[in-house]
Amino acid sequence: MDETLDFAERLHAGKSQLPLALRLIRNTGVRKRHIVQPIEETLRHPGFAERNRIYEVESKKRCPEVIERALGNAGVTTQDIDAIIYVSCTGFLMPSLTAWLINTMGFRSDVVQIPIAQLGCAAGGAAINRAHDFCTAYPEGNVLIVSCELCSLCYQPDDDGVGSLLSDGLFGDAVAAAVVRGRGGEGMVLERNASYLIPHTEEWISYAVRSTGFHFQLDRRVPGTMEPLAPVLRELAADHGWDIANLGFYIIHAGGPRILDDLSKFLGVDEHAFRHSRATLTEYGNIASAVVLEALRALFDEDTTTPGAPGVIAGFGPGITAEMAVGTWTTDTPHTTDDRTAARIAVP
């Protein structure tokens, strides 16, 4: 954080929005972030084409190891995977990286490819939900989710609006992977999912696509979106027979500290319940679609969740879109007759 503030003060000195942006950055709760290039290279802009080339090189360098760990933890091999969902909003490849992964890592040629490129931070939740849908349709299926978010490649040194400056101090780079199994496994048994879009908010989080690449645009009303979304989460839990305020675990996209603070208030949930999401923000920054997968990893590592405990996953992003799922925690690897429409998620 100290480095971020120092660079911001030097690179944007004299800008009228700088004092406000610095104050907002200090209040994000982010202590450190990881980036794929040295900071000096990140702060230069070599052009959109070169940045996208770096995205391709770095995604191919970093994804396979993470995928291997996820497959190993889930007890499956590349030959067991029936669909790959690849989510990223920070670079563009066609064909999707899924084609390269299939050819390089030994996945079957008949694997279903599902790239998701335009849901931003909500894409982690969307990937989990689409994997759940796939396993509901194909109960013996296994789905690999891969999130590759290299947010630092979207830095625009000439953008000095408050939203742009805040994003410069908030977003980090990350690669994450998870496996959703139609049968067996350990982790969260997905039981119900839902999507919701707040009407007429599509301009609140967006990219302006220019010759210099993706320019992140953030409306000042975004931090207040948990008030209309909290009832949606409450209704999803209620439809499943649960009280949203009394679940065993909460995996929430931590776009910023106010998101978690407001959800705690509007849902009546103790702030400690969001500890994994807040820790992700503190240690990695906002890592877009990878946030929910990293928070899930922390939940696995903590290893204190009671089998059968109910929980919720929620990702928020452009639209304004919410992708939500509820389910129960399990440590049992065999499947039973009552989980035919459930999928189990395991992360590295």
Short mmCIF file of C-alpha atoms in Angstrom, two decimals:
data_model
loop_
_atom_site.label_atom_id
_atom_site.label_comp_id
_atom_site.label_asym_id
_atom_site.label_seq_id
_atom_site.Cartn_x
_atom_site.Cartn_y
_atom_site.Cartn_z
CA MET A 1 0.00 0.00 0.00
CA ASP A 2 2.83 2.40 0.80
CA GLU A 3 4.31 1.84 -2.66
CA THR A 4 0.92 2.34 -4.29
CA LEU A 5 0.35 5.66 -2.54
CA ASP A 6 3.88 6.82 -3.34
CA PHE A 7 3.54 6.01 -7.05
CA ALA A 8 0.10 7.61 -7.22
CA GLU A 9 1.33 10.83 -5.63
CA ARG A 10 4.28 11.06 -8.03
CA LEU A 11 2.58 9.99 -11.25
CA HIS A 12 -0.60 12.02 -10.76
CA ALA A 13 0.84 15.00 -8.91
CA GLY A 14 -1.22 18.14 -9.27
CA LYS A 15 -4.40 16.36 -10.37
CA SER A 16 -7.47 17.82 -8.69
CA GLN A 17 -8.92 14.37 -7.90
CA LEU A 18 -5.74 13.01 -6.33
CA PRO A 19 -6.36 13.88 -2.63
CA LEU A 20 -9.79 12.22 -2.69
CA ALA A 21 -8.45 9.19 -4.55
CA LEU A 22 -5.58 8.75 -2.08
CA ARG A 23 -8.02 8.87 0.82
CA LEU A 24 -10.25 6.27 -0.81
CA ILE A 25 -7.27 4.01 -1.57
CA ARG A 26 -6.16 4.18 2.07
CA ASN A 27 -9.63 3.05 3.13
CA THR A 28 -9.79 -0.02 0.85
CA GLY A 29 -8.19 -2.29 3.45
CA VAL A 30 -5.74 -3.59 0.81
CA ARG A 31 -2.28 -4.14 2.29
CA LYS A 32 -0.56 -5.86 -0.64
CA ARG A 33 -1.19 -7.10 -4.17
CA HIS A 34 0.56 -9.35 -6.66
CA ILE A 35 1.30 -8.30 -10.25
CA VAL A 36 2.75 -10.27 -13.16
CA GLN A 37 5.34 -7.66 -14.15
CA PRO A 38 7.76 -5.47 -12.18
CA ILE A 39 6.01 -2.29 -11.06
CA GLU A 40 8.14 -0.10 -13.34
CA GLU A 41 7.00 -2.05 -16.40
CA THR A 42 3.38 -2.06 -15.20
CA LEU A 43 3.38 1.72 -14.96
CA ARG A 44 4.46 2.10 -18.59
CA HIS A 45 1.98 1.63 -21.41
CA PRO A 46 3.54 -0.28 -24.34
CA GLY A 47 0.26 -0.31 -26.28
CA PHE A 48 -2.81 -2.52 -26.31
CA ALA A 49 -1.33 -5.14 -28.65
CA GLU A 50 1.75 -5.63 -26.46
CA ARG A 51 -0.29 -5.80 -23.30
CA ASN A 52 -2.55 -8.44 -24.79
CA ARG A 53 0.55 -10.39 -25.88
CA ILE A 54 1.76 -10.28 -22.27
CA TYR A 55 -1.66 -11.49 -21.14
CA GLU A 56 -1.38 -14.50 -23.44
CA VAL A 57 2.16 -15.33 -22.34
CA GLU A 58 1.44 -14.96 -18.63
CA SER A 59 -1.87 -16.85 -18.72
CA LYS A 60 -0.22 -19.79 -20.46
CA LYS A 61 2.68 -19.67 -18.01
CA ARG A 62 0.59 -19.55 -14.84
CA CYS A 63 -2.65 -21.46 -15.41
CA PRO A 64 -1.37 -25.07 -15.82
CA GLU A 65 0.22 -25.34 -12.36
CA VAL A 66 -2.89 -24.02 -10.64
CA ILE A 67 -5.11 -26.35 -12.68
CA GLU A 68 -2.96 -29.37 -11.75
CA ARG A 69 -3.33 -28.50 -8.07
CA ALA A 70 -7.11 -28.17 -8.37
CA LEU A 71 -7.42 -31.49 -10.21
CA GLY A 72 -5.23 -33.21 -7.63
CA ASN A 73 -7.19 -31.84 -4.70
CA ALA A 74 -10.46 -32.93 -6.31
CA GLY A 75 -9.14 -36.43 -7.01
CA VAL A 76 -9.66 -36.26 -10.77
CA THR A 77 -7.47 -36.16 -13.87
CA THR A 78 -7.69 -34.19 -17.10
CA GLN A 79 -9.44 -37.20 -18.67
CA ASP A 80 -12.24 -36.93 -16.10
CA ILE A 81 -13.14 -33.34 -17.02
CA ASP A 82 -16.22 -32.89 -19.21
CA ALA A 83 -16.34 -29.08 -19.42
CA ILE A 84 -13.92 -26.20 -18.88
CA ILE A 85 -15.25 -22.79 -17.86
CA TYR A 86 -12.62 -20.09 -18.38
CA VAL A 87 -13.32 -16.65 -16.92
CA SER A 88 -11.32 -13.48 -17.45
CA CYS A 89 -12.04 -9.82 -18.15
CA THR A 90 -8.45 -8.54 -18.43
CA GLY A 91 -7.30 -9.87 -21.80
CA PHE A 92 -8.72 -11.32 -25.01
CA LEU A 93 -7.85 -14.51 -26.88
CA MET A 94 -9.65 -16.26 -29.72
CA PRO A 95 -9.77 -19.16 -29.60
CA SER A 96 -10.19 -19.03 -25.84
CA LEU A 97 -7.38 -20.26 -23.62
CA THR A 98 -9.53 -23.38 -23.22
CA ALA A 99 -8.37 -24.62 -26.63
CA TRP A 100 -4.72 -24.24 -25.65
CA LEU A 101 -5.34 -25.97 -22.31
CA ILE A 102 -7.04 -28.92 -24.03
CA ASN A 103 -4.18 -29.33 -26.51
CA THR A 104 -1.40 -28.77 -23.98
CA MET A 105 -2.58 -30.47 -20.79
CA GLY A 106 -4.16 -33.64 -22.17
CA PHE A 107 -7.84 -32.92 -21.75
CA ARG A 108 -10.19 -34.92 -23.97
CA SER A 109 -11.02 -33.43 -27.37
CA ASP A 110 -14.75 -33.62 -26.66
CA VAL A 111 -14.54 -31.36 -23.59
CA VAL A 112 -17.16 -28.59 -23.64
CA GLN A 113 -15.58 -25.11 -23.75
CA ILE A 114 -17.39 -22.29 -21.93
CA PRO A 115 -15.41 -19.02 -21.96
CA ILE A 116 -16.94 -16.11 -20.02
CA ALA A 117 -15.35 -12.74 -20.77
CA GLN A 118 -17.74 -9.91 -19.93
CA LEU A 119 -19.11 -10.47 -16.43
CA GLY A 120 -16.11 -8.97 -14.66
CA CYS A 121 -16.01 -9.64 -10.93
CA ALA A 122 -19.33 -11.52 -11.06
CA ALA A 123 -17.82 -14.17 -13.34
CA GLY A 124 -16.46 -16.28 -10.47
CA GLY A 125 -19.96 -16.78 -9.11
CA ALA A 126 -21.33 -17.21 -12.64
CA ALA A 127 -18.77 -19.93 -13.39
CA ILE A 128 -19.77 -21.85 -10.27
CA ASN A 129 -23.44 -21.53 -11.21
CA ARG A 130 -22.92 -22.64 -14.80
CA ALA A 131 -20.87 -25.60 -13.53
CA HIS A 132 -23.74 -26.48 -11.21
CA ASP A 133 -26.17 -26.28 -14.14
CA PHE A 134 -23.92 -28.52 -16.23
CA CYS A 135 -23.67 -31.14 -13.50
CA THR A 136 -27.42 -30.99 -12.96
CA ALA A 137 -27.91 -31.77 -16.66
CA TYR A 138 -25.09 -34.35 -16.67
CA PRO A 139 -24.97 -35.87 -13.16
CA GLU A 140 -21.81 -37.86 -13.88
CA GLY A 141 -19.99 -34.82 -15.25
CA ASN A 142 -17.01 -32.93 -13.86
CA VAL A 143 -16.35 -29.26 -14.60
CA LEU A 144 -13.06 -27.38 -14.32
CA ILE A 145 -13.28 -23.65 -13.56
CA VAL A 146 -10.27 -21.47 -14.39
CA SER A 147 -10.05 -17.78 -13.49
CA CYS A 148 -7.17 -15.70 -14.88
CA GLU A 149 -7.35 -12.03 -13.94
CA LEU A 150 -4.28 -9.93 -14.77
CA CYS A 151 -5.78 -6.61 -13.73
CA SER A 152 -2.47 -4.76 -13.76
CA LEU A 153 -2.41 -5.04 -17.56
CA CYS A 154 -5.41 -2.68 -17.63
CA TYR A 155 -3.61 0.18 -15.86
CA GLN A 156 -4.03 3.42 -17.80
CA PRO A 157 -1.44 6.03 -16.73
CA ASP A 158 -3.32 8.91 -18.35
CA ASP A 159 -6.63 8.23 -16.58
CA ASP A 160 -6.94 10.46 -13.54
CA GLY A 161 -10.64 10.29 -12.62
CA VAL A 162 -11.43 9.19 -9.07
CA GLY A 163 -12.82 5.83 -10.22
CA SER A 164 -9.72 5.08 -12.29
CA LEU A 165 -7.32 6.14 -9.55
CA LEU A 166 -9.20 4.10 -6.98
CA SER A 167 -9.06 1.01 -9.21
CA ASP A 168 -5.29 1.52 -9.57
CA GLY A 169 -4.98 1.03 -5.82
CA LEU A 170 -7.55 -1.74 -5.47
CA PHE A 171 -7.14 -4.44 -8.14
CA GLY A 172 -4.54 -7.21 -8.12
CA ASP A 173 -3.53 -10.12 -10.36
CA ALA A 174 -4.44 -13.74 -9.66
CA VAL A 175 -5.00 -17.15 -11.20
CA ALA A 176 -7.39 -19.60 -9.53
CA ALA A 177 -9.00 -22.93 -10.38
CA ALA A 178 -11.70 -25.18 -8.97
CA VAL A 179 -13.37 -28.46 -9.81
CA VAL A 180 -17.12 -29.04 -9.57
CA ARG A 181 -17.95 -32.75 -9.44
CA GLY A 182 -21.32 -34.22 -10.26
CA ARG A 183 -20.62 -37.17 -7.95
CA GLY A 184 -18.56 -37.51 -4.79
CA GLY A 185 -15.91 -35.11 -3.64
CA GLU A 186 -15.44 -32.78 -0.70
CA GLY A 187 -16.46 -29.17 -0.20
CA MET A 188 -19.66 -27.28 -0.88
CA VAL A 189 -22.60 -29.25 -2.26
CA LEU A 190 -24.29 -26.78 -4.62
CA GLU A 191 -28.05 -27.01 -4.28
CA ARG A 192 -29.61 -23.89 -5.76
CA ASN A 193 -28.34 -20.91 -7.77
CA ALA A 194 -29.75 -17.63 -8.99
CA SER A 195 -28.83 -14.53 -10.99
CA TYR A 196 -30.08 -10.98 -10.55
CA LEU A 197 -29.45 -7.72 -12.39
CA ILE A 198 -30.28 -4.35 -10.82
CA PRO A 199 -32.30 -2.56 -13.53
CA HIS A 200 -30.71 0.35 -15.38
CA THR A 201 -27.27 0.12 -13.78
CA GLU A 202 -25.32 -1.23 -16.77
CA GLU A 203 -23.15 1.90 -16.95
CA TRP A 204 -22.09 1.82 -13.30
CA ILE A 205 -19.21 -0.64 -13.87
CA SER A 206 -17.89 -0.80 -17.40
CA TYR A 207 -14.97 -0.70 -19.79
CA ALA A 208 -14.43 2.04 -22.33
CA VAL A 209 -12.63 0.13 -25.09
CA ARG A 210 -10.16 2.40 -26.86
CA SER A 211 -7.01 2.07 -28.92
CA THR A 212 -5.08 1.99 -25.63
CA GLY A 213 -7.10 -0.93 -24.31
CA PHE A 214 -9.63 -1.35 -21.53
CA HIS A 215 -10.36 1.79 -19.49
CA PHE A 216 -12.14 0.87 -16.26
CA GLN A 217 -15.12 3.06 -15.36
CA LEU A 218 -16.62 3.01 -11.86
CA ASP A 219 -19.68 5.00 -10.83
CA ARG A 220 -19.71 6.44 -7.33
CA ARG A 221 -23.09 4.77 -6.71
CA VAL A 222 -21.61 1.25 -6.89
CA PRO A 223 -20.71 0.97 -3.17
CA GLY A 224 -24.39 1.41 -2.33
CA THR A 225 -25.61 -1.56 -4.35
CA MET A 226 -25.72 -3.98 -1.42
CA GLU A 227 -28.90 -2.40 -0.09
CA PRO A 228 -31.00 -3.56 -3.09
CA LEU A 229 -29.08 -6.84 -3.41
CA ALA A 230 -29.37 -7.92 0.23
CA PRO A 231 -33.11 -8.73 -0.12
CA VAL A 232 -32.31 -10.82 -3.21
CA LEU A 233 -29.85 -12.91 -1.20
CA ARG A 234 -32.35 -13.18 1.63
CA GLU A 235 -35.05 -14.38 -0.76
CA LEU A 236 -32.74 -16.99 -2.34
CA ALA A 237 -32.01 -18.47 1.08
CA ALA A 238 -35.68 -18.29 2.09
CA ASP A 239 -36.73 -20.11 -1.08
CA HIS A 240 -34.38 -22.88 0.03
CA GLY A 241 -35.86 -22.89 3.54
CA TRP A 242 -32.96 -21.07 5.19
CA ASP A 243 -32.45 -17.83 7.08
CA ILE A 244 -29.66 -15.85 5.39
CA ALA A 245 -28.61 -14.42 8.76
CA ASN A 246 -27.89 -17.85 10.25
CA LEU A 247 -25.72 -19.77 7.79
CA GLY A 248 -22.55 -21.66 8.56
CA PHE A 249 -20.33 -19.91 5.99
CA TYR A 250 -20.39 -16.96 3.61
CA ILE A 251 -18.21 -16.64 0.48
CA ILE A 252 -18.76 -13.10 -0.79
CA HIS A 253 -17.01 -11.15 -3.54
CA ALA A 254 -15.05 -8.45 -1.74
CA GLY A 255 -15.10 -5.61 -4.25
CA GLY A 256 -14.26 -3.25 -1.42
CA PRO A 257 -14.71 -3.00 2.36
CA ARG A 258 -18.06 -1.22 2.14
CA ILE A 259 -19.55 -4.18 0.25
CA LEU A 260 -18.86 -6.42 3.22
CA ASP A 261 -19.80 -3.80 5.81
CA ASP A 262 -23.15 -3.14 4.16
CA LEU A 263 -23.98 -6.82 3.71
CA SER A 264 -23.21 -7.39 7.37
CA LYS A 265 -25.65 -4.62 8.27
CA PHE A 266 -28.44 -5.39 5.81
CA LEU A 267 -28.34 -9.17 6.31
CA GLY A 268 -27.82 -9.06 10.07
CA VAL A 269 -24.66 -11.16 9.81
CA ASP A 270 -21.69 -10.78 12.13
CA GLU A 271 -18.68 -9.25 10.36
CA HIS A 272 -16.53 -12.23 11.37
CA ALA A 273 -18.56 -14.39 9.00
CA PHE A 274 -16.98 -12.51 6.08
CA ARG A 275 -13.42 -13.03 7.33
CA HIS A 276 -12.27 -15.05 4.31
CA SER A 277 -13.55 -12.47 1.83
CA ARG A 278 -11.99 -9.62 3.81
CA ALA A 279 -8.68 -11.46 4.08
CA THR A 280 -8.66 -11.92 0.30
CA LEU A 281 -9.10 -8.17 -0.15
CA THR A 282 -6.36 -7.42 2.39
CA GLU A 283 -3.76 -9.84 1.05
CA TYR A 284 -4.45 -9.77 -2.71
CA GLY A 285 -6.66 -6.76 -3.43
CA ASN A 286 -9.74 -7.10 -5.57
CA ILE A 287 -8.79 -10.01 -7.86
CA ALA A 288 -12.05 -9.87 -9.83
CA SER A 289 -13.56 -13.27 -10.66
CA ALA A 290 -10.91 -15.08 -8.58
CA VAL A 291 -12.10 -13.57 -5.27
CA VAL A 292 -14.74 -16.21 -4.49
CA LEU A 293 -12.37 -19.05 -5.38
CA GLU A 294 -9.62 -17.65 -3.15
CA ALA A 295 -12.09 -17.16 -0.28
CA LEU A 296 -13.23 -20.77 -0.77
CA ARG A 297 -9.60 -21.91 -0.60
CA ALA A 298 -9.27 -20.12 2.74
CA LEU A 299 -12.42 -21.86 3.98
CA PHE A 300 -10.93 -25.24 3.03
CA ASP A 301 -7.66 -24.39 4.75
CA GLU A 302 -9.38 -23.24 7.95
CA ASP A 303 -10.97 -26.70 8.15
CA THR A 304 -13.50 -25.81 10.86
CA THR A 305 -16.74 -25.92 8.86
CA THR A 306 -19.21 -28.43 10.28
CA PRO A 307 -20.40 -31.08 7.80
CA GLY A 308 -23.93 -30.22 6.77
CA ALA A 309 -23.47 -26.52 7.53
CA PRO A 310 -25.44 -24.30 5.10
CA GLY A 311 -23.63 -21.59 3.17
CA VAL A 312 -23.81 -19.06 0.38
CA ILE A 313 -21.56 -17.87 -2.45
CA ALA A 314 -22.18 -14.49 -4.06
CA GLY A 315 -20.29 -12.62 -6.77
CA PHE A 316 -21.11 -9.09 -7.91
CA GLY A 317 -20.04 -7.28 -11.06
CA PRO A 318 -21.00 -5.27 -14.13
CA GLY A 319 -24.65 -5.03 -14.89
CA ILE A 320 -24.96 -4.54 -11.89
CA THR A 321 -25.11 -8.36 -11.75
CA ALA A 322 -25.25 -10.76 -8.81
CA GLU A 323 -24.48 -14.48 -9.22
CA MET A 324 -25.46 -16.45 -6.12
CA ALA A 325 -25.53 -20.06 -4.93
CA VAL A 326 -26.50 -21.85 -1.73
CA GLY A 327 -25.49 -25.29 -0.52
CA THR A 328 -24.12 -27.36 2.33
CA TRP A 329 -20.63 -28.38 3.38
CA THR A 330 -19.57 -32.00 3.11
CA THR A 331 -16.45 -33.98 3.91
CA ASP A 332 -17.85 -37.24 2.54
CA THR A 333 -16.37 -38.41 -0.74
CA PRO A 334 -18.97 -41.04 -1.78
CA HIS A 335 -22.23 -39.84 -3.29
CA THR A 336 -25.62 -40.80 -1.94
CA THR A 337 -29.03 -40.94 -3.53
CA ASP A 338 -30.03 -37.54 -2.13
CA ASP A 339 -27.41 -35.54 -4.01
CA ARG A 340 -28.35 -36.39 -7.57
CA THR A 341 -28.91 -32.74 -8.51
CA ALA A 342 -26.06 -31.37 -6.42
CA ALA A 343 -22.54 -30.62 -7.47
CA ARG A 344 -19.52 -30.48 -5.20
CA ILE A 345 -16.87 -27.83 -5.51
CA ALA A 346 -13.25 -28.38 -4.55
CA VAL A 347 -10.52 -25.75 -4.87
CA PRO A 348 -6.73 -25.78 -4.49
#
